[in-house]
Amino acid sequence: MEPITEPTSDEAVLRNRKSHKKGKTASLGKESETLCDAEEENSLENGKRLERSGDDEPANIKAPIVGGQEKEVEEESRFVIRVQLDGASVLLFLASFVTRFYRLTHPNGVVFDEIHYGRFASLYLRNTFYFDQHPPLGKLMVAGAASAVGYNGKFEFPKIGSEYDASVPIFAFRFFPALCGSLLAPVVYSILRQMKLSQQICIIGGLLIVCDNALLTHSRFILMEPMLLLFSGAGILFILKFLNSRPFSTRWWCFGALAAASLTAGVCVKYVGIYSFFLACYIIGRHIWMQLPDRTQSNFYLAVKVIVKIGLFVAVSMGVYVGCFYVHLNTLHKAGPHDSVMTSAFQASLEGGLASITKGQPLRIQHGSQITLKHTHGRVCWLHSHAHVYPIKYKDGRGSSHQQQVTCYGFKDVNNWWIVKRPNKESIVVDDEPDYIEHGDVIQLVHGVTSRALNSHDVASPMTPLSQEVSCYIDYNISMPANLLWKVEIINAKESNNKWNAIMSQIRLVHVNTTAALKYTGEQLPDWGFNQFEVAADRRQFTMDTIWNVEEHRYTQDKDKKDVLEKLLKTEMIPTEPTQLSFWDKFYELQMKMLVHAEKLEGHMYSSEPFEWPLMDKGIAYWVDSASNAQIHLLGNLVIWYSATLAIVAYVGFLVFYLIRRRRKFFDLNEDEWQKFRFGGEIFLAGYFIHYLPYLFVERTLFLYNYLPALLYKILLLCFVLEHIQLAIRKFVKLRLVSIIFSAILTNWMVGVFYYFSKYSVLSYGTTELSADDVLNLRLKDTWDLIVHKP
């Protein structure tokens, strides 16, 4: 296999270009020939040769070792920034810009998920903390645009369809999604050019993005997918340019950094952006694998390239990801509606948060303390009990202890209070001399309302039979002894010198008799448990769900001892200022919460299943005019979606056909054509499946817009298949008539794309009043739930 080396003279450059023009490329076992820059394809213009649009290489760069000798590359040391505009790319952007920004402020009301993202953006402008399971970059961009025009964040986004008041800058809110949607078509065009497709097919690819109704609809509102698609697509484009650049050149470093930053930005908009990161890893891994047979590159050189690539991507990605959250956490420094999701310590670090609620309460836990125990990680709930008992028998026939129920309750309630008691003391009143609890001490927990103690025993828990039941003990005189002792293990004991403190100390309560830890299992109890969450004791102690912390705290007093109370309250108090947590403490906690606190939407009338997406069996109603049938409904371009689905079948069919033929020693494609067919198809087909197949295993409610990232790669694959069909016709069919027929079919197909786009754009813009008959005429499938509420 021939090595790929850099030209060392102007004559070499000319020779390489001539050979490229004549189709005499080097062996395509190496991706760097397949991924040649689109700008280098047309090296002649008006009879004049253009200067090569490749690297601006620094002086004294050593080429890879060839034949055991090093060749010195002597070039003029320079740094040049060259801007080249592709006319087709500019026109695609303008067409996309016009369709996305046309009447962008309509409708003047909340559209679908604008209720969430608009609210989040408003909270940024009020510096009020919120919790979302996705990273904040997209919301930060929307908030930044709104802030730039002076929006104060006062609008509450109460419900879908609510009219925006005069203070809401609708255009600014929707600006970034529309801009990102406008840039997507040029990015797709550029990706196809990097894959060496003809300009005609590349333009078609850009037009398919412009003319897809689903992409148009989603780009016009405060939604995250346009930004996700742009960053992910740009990341793949930069990856292709990165692999086409000479290693360690300025161009190589720049495109590598841009690729890592773009892909990470996609992750910072929505975590599903990680799928594009996986695709990029596949492309880079494939590129490295194809270079391994090149013996002119030493093992050391190859290893250095791999290590540097990994280091570059890790450094840039971590910088972008952490930087995004740094801005997020430093902006949201006030308590808000979602801070209860976070730990008590996190809440206390926010202005007006838990610190103001618990102001003046004692810090140190001691015998006689009244406390509420909050589950620290995951779902927000407090250790709870009530007078009701476990049923004698469960539905599966197992028996219970019939003791008092202990649960985890998601709301603050009087039944959440417990009293800390030393086992050797009868009274539960605080003593004159404080008896503080420390790491390793054994205590009892007495339920404040029912006065029964926390208990566990060798009885299977109702929902998780492998764990022990936790109850409040009732003496039934049936030879079931009380096991009321719990050992306090302070997980962050070093921070408090082994002292058990309210809010800050994270503890694990270990049952002394059985060594099982008190655990929130995540299972919801049936009606007999009032649908609260199960608490059990698990011998597998070291899990996140066995960690608790004291949130509210007060001392137990049964008689008026004002002097003792005053003395105790002055001993150690929770500071009146917010708790100081470092950025890294907050960052780590927020990452953990985002991973374990994903909300599951319990069904939706417009939800759909992944197997319904490729043929677009169901859309989503985004908005409907109260005075007419004018509406916004998420539906894609049926011609594009069905054609792209057929393209997957066509590519797989071509691939199987060629593989069988090659096995039989019939090489229909030369090596260059075969490598191009494999590489392009693998990238786009892999991109489609990477973005689509995971949803088949997702248990939460899904919607059609979840399919848009996969649709992007399906459109790219469609363009690739069209290009290959043209090649096959030129190569294997000698009749010019067939080529003319295919061109006519392609032209009519594009006319169909434009027609469908125009017809269904009324559902993307929502500006056209529709009669009931108009809506029914647009309903091509019985499963499309278009809305008719006016005759």
XYZ file of C-alpha atoms in Angstrom, residues 100-555:
456
model
C -37.273 29.818 8.696
C -37.561 33.523 9.478
C -40.739 34.229 7.497
C -43.283 35.601 10.013
C -41.225 34.187 12.838
C -43.263 35.989 15.516
C -46.423 34.112 14.539
C -48.176 32.739 16.459
C -48.162 35.242 19.293
C -48.643 32.485 21.830
C -46.863 29.577 23.527
C -46.254 26.703 21.109
C -45.838 23.144 22.455
C -42.533 22.777 24.386
C -41.954 26.540 24.392
C -43.761 26.271 27.706
C -40.634 24.561 29.138
C -37.746 26.156 27.283
C -39.177 29.658 27.410
C -39.714 29.294 31.151
C -36.134 28.096 31.626
C -34.816 31.056 29.651
C -36.859 33.447 31.791
C -35.454 31.877 34.950
C -31.939 32.574 33.666
C -32.767 36.249 33.403
C -34.031 36.208 36.992
C -30.967 34.200 38.151
C -33.392 31.616 39.569
C -32.312 28.003 39.821
C -34.149 25.374 37.804
C -33.565 21.683 37.202
C -33.703 20.016 33.800
C -32.483 16.564 32.815
C -30.703 17.987 29.754
C -27.599 20.251 29.732
C -28.120 24.001 29.551
C -26.390 25.279 26.383
C -29.495 25.600 24.221
C -31.428 27.375 26.965
C -28.448 29.659 27.615
C -28.375 30.679 23.951
C -32.091 31.449 23.932
C -31.790 33.406 27.202
C -28.786 35.308 25.847
C -30.729 36.467 22.803
C -33.679 37.544 24.960
C -31.365 39.335 27.395
C -29.684 41.210 24.547
C -32.940 42.998 23.751
C -33.690 43.841 27.382
C -36.218 41.161 28.354
C -36.754 40.995 32.134
C -37.893 37.362 32.417
C -41.244 38.127 34.049
C -43.507 36.140 31.697
C -44.458 32.819 33.295
C -45.301 30.682 30.203
C -48.387 29.304 31.990
C -49.723 26.902 29.337
C -49.663 26.045 25.637
C -51.599 28.649 23.689
C -51.177 31.425 26.266
C -50.778 34.788 24.555
C -47.413 36.499 24.964
C -47.649 39.923 26.524
C -45.935 42.999 25.125
C -42.818 42.492 27.240
C -41.888 39.173 25.553
C -39.453 39.555 22.616
C -40.815 36.682 20.524
C -38.359 37.214 17.664
C -35.363 37.178 20.016
C -36.610 34.032 21.761
C -36.970 32.187 18.471
C -33.885 33.691 16.811
C -31.240 31.087 17.619
C -33.365 28.026 16.747
C -34.281 29.658 13.431
C -30.669 30.641 12.714
C -29.386 27.144 13.489
C -32.113 25.671 11.312
C -31.035 28.000 8.500
C -27.381 26.918 8.750
C -28.156 23.215 8.627
C -28.682 23.091 4.843
C -25.213 24.531 4.029
C -23.661 22.124 6.539
C -25.319 19.132 4.841
C -24.166 20.454 1.469
C -20.598 20.727 2.769
C -20.649 17.208 4.255
C -21.687 15.782 0.896
C -18.958 17.803 -0.852
C -16.416 16.378 1.584
C -17.586 12.920 0.527
C -16.784 13.862 -3.105
C -20.354 13.729 -4.349
C -21.236 15.746 -7.434
C -22.324 19.317 -6.877
C -25.762 18.529 -8.311
C -26.408 15.864 -5.669
C -24.929 18.069 -2.926
C -27.330 20.857 -3.843
C -30.196 18.376 -3.803
C -29.123 17.327 -0.306
C -29.245 20.930 0.890
C -32.650 21.456 -0.734
C -34.038 18.376 0.998
C -33.130 19.960 4.336
C -34.726 23.249 3.290
C -37.896 21.529 2.092
C -38.550 19.132 4.939
C -41.619 20.372 6.781
C -40.647 18.813 10.111
C -37.256 20.539 10.117
C -38.930 23.790 9.097
C -41.549 23.581 11.859
C -39.047 22.729 14.553
C -36.730 25.573 13.540
C -39.326 28.283 14.092
C -39.942 27.955 17.818
C -38.112 27.848 21.148
C -37.043 24.235 20.735
C -33.671 22.541 21.126
C -33.489 20.207 18.116
C -32.307 22.828 15.555
C -29.264 23.616 17.709
C -28.644 19.925 18.378
C -28.761 19.099 14.655
C -26.496 22.001 13.669
C -23.801 21.275 16.255
C -23.866 17.540 15.533
C -23.781 18.026 11.763
C -21.017 20.627 11.981
C -19.044 18.279 14.218
C -19.147 15.514 11.593
C -18.168 18.016 8.875
C -15.161 19.156 10.897
C -14.214 15.530 11.591
C -14.044 14.873 7.850
C -11.939 17.998 7.316
C -9.765 17.036 10.291
C -8.967 13.622 8.820
C -8.200 15.231 5.467
C -5.608 17.570 6.981
C -1.899 16.879 7.365
C -1.241 15.656 10.922
C -0.019 18.322 13.351
C -0.480 21.174 10.873
C -2.335 24.336 11.868
C -5.316 23.192 9.814
C -5.278 19.789 11.569
C -5.282 21.331 15.049
C -8.013 23.839 14.163
C -10.390 21.327 12.616
C -9.773 18.845 15.426
C -10.601 21.457 18.052
C -13.656 22.653 16.106
C -14.892 19.081 15.720
C -14.558 18.343 19.436
C -16.159 21.680 20.387
C -19.101 21.244 17.980
C -19.826 17.673 18.995
C -19.627 18.590 22.676
C -21.889 21.577 22.092
C -24.453 19.128 20.696
C -24.178 17.091 23.896
C -24.545 20.321 25.893
C -27.871 20.999 24.159
C -29.298 17.508 24.666
C -27.615 14.387 25.929
C -28.707 12.492 22.815
C -25.990 14.496 21.068
C -23.651 11.818 22.442
C -24.755 9.608 19.546
C -23.003 11.933 17.085
C -19.952 11.724 19.325
C -20.096 7.928 18.977
C -20.323 8.301 15.198
C -17.271 10.580 15.200
C -15.361 7.996 17.241
C -16.316 5.358 14.690
C -15.098 7.536 11.791
C -11.787 8.278 13.506
C -11.342 4.658 14.558
C -11.981 3.490 11.002
C -9.479 6.011 9.690
C -6.821 4.767 12.130
C -7.565 1.138 11.272
C -7.143 1.816 7.548
C -3.757 3.426 8.185
C -2.307 0.507 10.141
C -1.083 -1.451 7.068
C 1.036 1.531 5.984
C 4.491 0.327 7.034
C 6.089 3.642 6.052
C 4.606 5.102 9.240
C 6.411 3.873 12.313
C 4.620 2.400 15.309
C 5.769 5.346 17.378
C 4.402 7.866 14.878
C 1.029 6.110 14.704
C 0.847 5.831 18.491
C 1.665 9.530 18.915
C -1.072 10.508 16.464
C -3.644 8.393 18.303
C -2.625 9.724 21.723
C -2.633 13.338 20.542
C -6.054 12.924 18.932
C -7.450 11.484 22.146
C -5.834 14.216 24.217
C -7.106 16.966 21.906
C -10.679 15.699 21.944
C -10.751 15.054 25.686
C -9.277 18.464 26.546
C -11.544 20.470 24.243
C -14.654 18.460 25.094
C -14.115 18.743 28.835
C -13.420 22.460 28.508
C -16.635 23.097 26.568
C -18.789 20.854 28.764
C -17.514 22.133 32.119
C -17.501 25.731 30.869
C -21.144 25.459 29.881
C -22.104 24.313 33.373
C -19.870 26.936 34.967
C -21.909 29.663 33.285
C -25.119 27.826 34.172
C -24.379 27.430 37.890
C -22.957 30.906 38.333
C -25.983 32.452 36.657
C -28.562 30.545 38.716
C -27.653 31.581 42.254
C -31.170 32.166 43.644
C -33.568 29.556 45.009
C -36.250 28.463 42.577
C -39.113 26.058 41.969
C -36.892 23.046 41.302
C -34.213 23.321 43.968
C -35.943 20.685 46.122
C -34.537 18.126 43.674
C -31.059 18.943 44.932
C -29.499 17.986 48.235
C -30.142 20.080 51.300
C -26.581 21.436 51.162
C -27.070 22.553 47.554
C -30.370 24.232 48.427
C -28.737 26.025 51.346
C -26.122 27.476 48.963
C -28.806 29.358 46.995
C -29.996 32.823 47.927
C -33.364 32.591 49.656
C -33.243 28.801 49.635
C -33.107 26.259 52.407
C -30.803 28.443 54.476
C -33.613 30.950 54.949
C -36.118 28.194 55.783
C -33.872 26.559 58.385
C -32.475 29.791 59.770
C -31.928 29.485 63.507
C -32.238 25.704 63.767
C -29.534 23.777 65.643
C -26.629 22.385 63.659
C -25.524 19.334 65.702
C -27.702 16.245 66.033
C -28.012 14.881 69.579
C -30.190 12.702 71.771
C -33.633 14.350 71.701
C -33.265 15.920 68.254
C -36.375 16.058 66.095
C -35.331 15.598 62.481
C -36.595 15.004 58.954
C -34.468 12.607 56.898
C -34.297 13.389 53.199
C -33.215 10.894 50.552
C -30.053 12.609 49.334
C -29.659 11.374 45.759
C -32.277 10.631 43.132
C -35.965 11.194 43.796
C -36.858 13.839 46.346
C -38.647 12.247 49.306
C -38.480 12.085 53.087
C -38.500 9.113 55.479
C -42.139 8.808 56.485
C -44.485 6.688 58.549
C -48.169 6.684 59.435
C -50.535 4.643 61.580
C -51.502 2.229 58.773
C -49.934 -1.237 58.748
C -48.677 -3.571 56.039
C -51.374 -5.963 54.722
C -51.286 -9.456 56.230
C -50.777 -10.999 52.784
C -49.640 -9.519 49.483
C -51.093 -10.351 46.057
C -48.344 -12.902 45.404
C -49.290 -14.812 48.555
C -46.351 -13.702 50.699
C -47.047 -12.642 54.242
C -45.870 -9.485 55.978
C -45.164 -8.643 59.604
C -48.371 -6.571 59.741
C -46.278 -3.833 61.376
C -46.658 -0.071 60.873
C -45.716 1.082 57.391
C -42.521 3.057 56.715
C -42.293 4.787 53.331
C -40.557 7.597 51.469
C -42.982 10.470 50.870
C -42.399 13.175 48.262
C -44.048 16.017 50.183
C -43.362 17.727 53.475
C -45.683 16.368 56.119
C -45.942 16.157 59.887
C -45.425 12.389 59.611
C -41.897 12.990 58.294
C -40.591 13.913 61.768
C -38.455 11.476 63.770
C -36.815 11.743 67.178
C -33.210 10.639 67.718
C -32.865 8.551 70.889
C -29.986 6.892 72.696
C -30.904 3.222 73.373
C -29.922 3.510 77.085
C -32.122 6.550 77.789
C -35.826 6.450 78.453
C -36.532 10.164 78.133
C -36.408 11.739 74.692
C -35.940 15.259 76.014
C -32.615 16.985 75.354
C -30.404 17.079 78.416
C -28.894 20.128 79.998
C -25.558 18.820 78.800
C -25.750 18.139 75.045
C -25.366 14.456 74.106
C -24.199 14.765 70.490
C -24.323 11.860 68.038
C -21.120 11.041 66.183
C -19.922 8.680 63.474
C -20.335 5.047 64.545
C -22.843 5.711 67.347
C -25.879 3.448 67.737
C -29.275 5.133 67.972
C -32.993 4.525 67.796
C -35.369 6.562 65.635
C -38.798 7.168 67.171
C -41.612 8.315 64.912
C -42.789 11.682 66.187
C -46.547 11.239 65.698
C -47.073 7.554 66.552
C -44.139 7.181 69.018
C -43.158 3.827 67.498
C -39.499 3.079 66.773
C -37.926 2.325 63.394
C -37.471 -1.424 63.027
C -36.261 -4.041 60.549
C -36.228 -7.842 60.610
C -35.931 -10.939 58.486
C -39.207 -10.407 56.631
C -39.245 -9.779 52.871
C -39.997 -6.258 51.766
C -43.328 -5.865 49.923
C -42.011 -4.726 46.496
C -38.389 -5.935 46.605
C -38.471 -9.373 48.269
C -34.672 -9.672 48.254
C -34.550 -6.816 50.764
C -35.817 -6.680 54.348
C -39.021 -5.020 55.416
C -38.670 -1.768 57.377
C -41.447 -0.916 59.796
C -42.278 0.883 63.016
C -42.463 -1.834 65.653
C -45.750 -2.946 67.199
C -45.644 -5.574 69.951
C -48.228 -8.185 68.953
C -46.921 -10.723 71.538
C -46.260 -13.264 68.798
C -42.574 -13.938 69.455
C -41.398 -11.302 66.973
C -38.795 -9.294 68.907
C -38.027 -5.647 68.310
C -34.832 -4.885 66.354
C -34.632 -1.143 66.856
C -30.916 -0.361 66.805
C -29.311 1.563 63.926
C -25.676 2.510 63.497
C -24.943 5.996 62.161
C -22.263 6.009 59.452
C -21.341 9.513 58.301
C -20.084 9.240 54.728
C -18.402 12.657 54.690
C -17.285 12.406 58.304
C -13.905 14.037 57.661
C -15.586 17.318 56.726
C -17.296 17.548 60.138
C -14.710 15.794 62.347
C -17.045 12.791 62.738
C -19.888 15.029 63.995
C -23.440 14.483 62.700
C -24.638 17.841 61.400
C -27.923 18.891 59.881
C -27.988 19.513 56.124
C -24.298 18.949 55.408
C -23.719 15.433 56.797
C -24.596 12.546 54.478
C -25.341 9.443 56.504
C -26.067 5.769 56.104
C -28.211 4.035 58.755
C -27.099 0.409 59.165
C -29.344 -2.006 61.017
C -27.275 -3.445 63.850
C -28.891 -6.910 63.990
C -28.770 -7.646 60.249
C -26.106 -5.202 58.860
C -28.624 -4.048 56.246
C -28.743 -0.352 55.311
C -31.901 1.764 55.201
C -32.665 2.171 51.508
C -35.024 3.973 49.166
C -35.813 1.280 46.581
C -37.576 3.417 43.952
C -40.562 1.052 43.862
C -44.022 2.546 44.291
C -46.374 0.927 46.768
C -49.956 -0.054 45.794
C -53.058 1.663 47.087
C -52.645 0.125 50.538
C -49.405 2.155 50.804
C -51.056 5.275 49.346
C -48.765 5.004 46.283
C -45.834 6.256 48.301
C -42.343 4.865 47.719
C -40.963 1.780 49.359
C -38.259 1.878 52.023
C -36.402 -1.355 52.746
C -33.178 -2.577 54.361
C -30.547 -3.949 52.007
C -27.356 -5.823 52.916
C -25.761 -4.237 49.848
C -24.972 -1.114 51.784
C -22.823 0.913 49.427
C -25.308 2.328 46.946
C -26.531 5.849 46.301
C -30.016 4.987 47.529
C -28.832 4.269 51.081
C -27.653 7.851 51.640
C -29.764 10.288 53.690
C -29.324 13.683 55.308
C -31.083 15.696 57.979
C -32.908 18.641 56.467
C -35.035 20.184 59.235
C -33.970 19.962 62.843
C -35.191 21.098 66.236
C -34.724 20.005 69.856
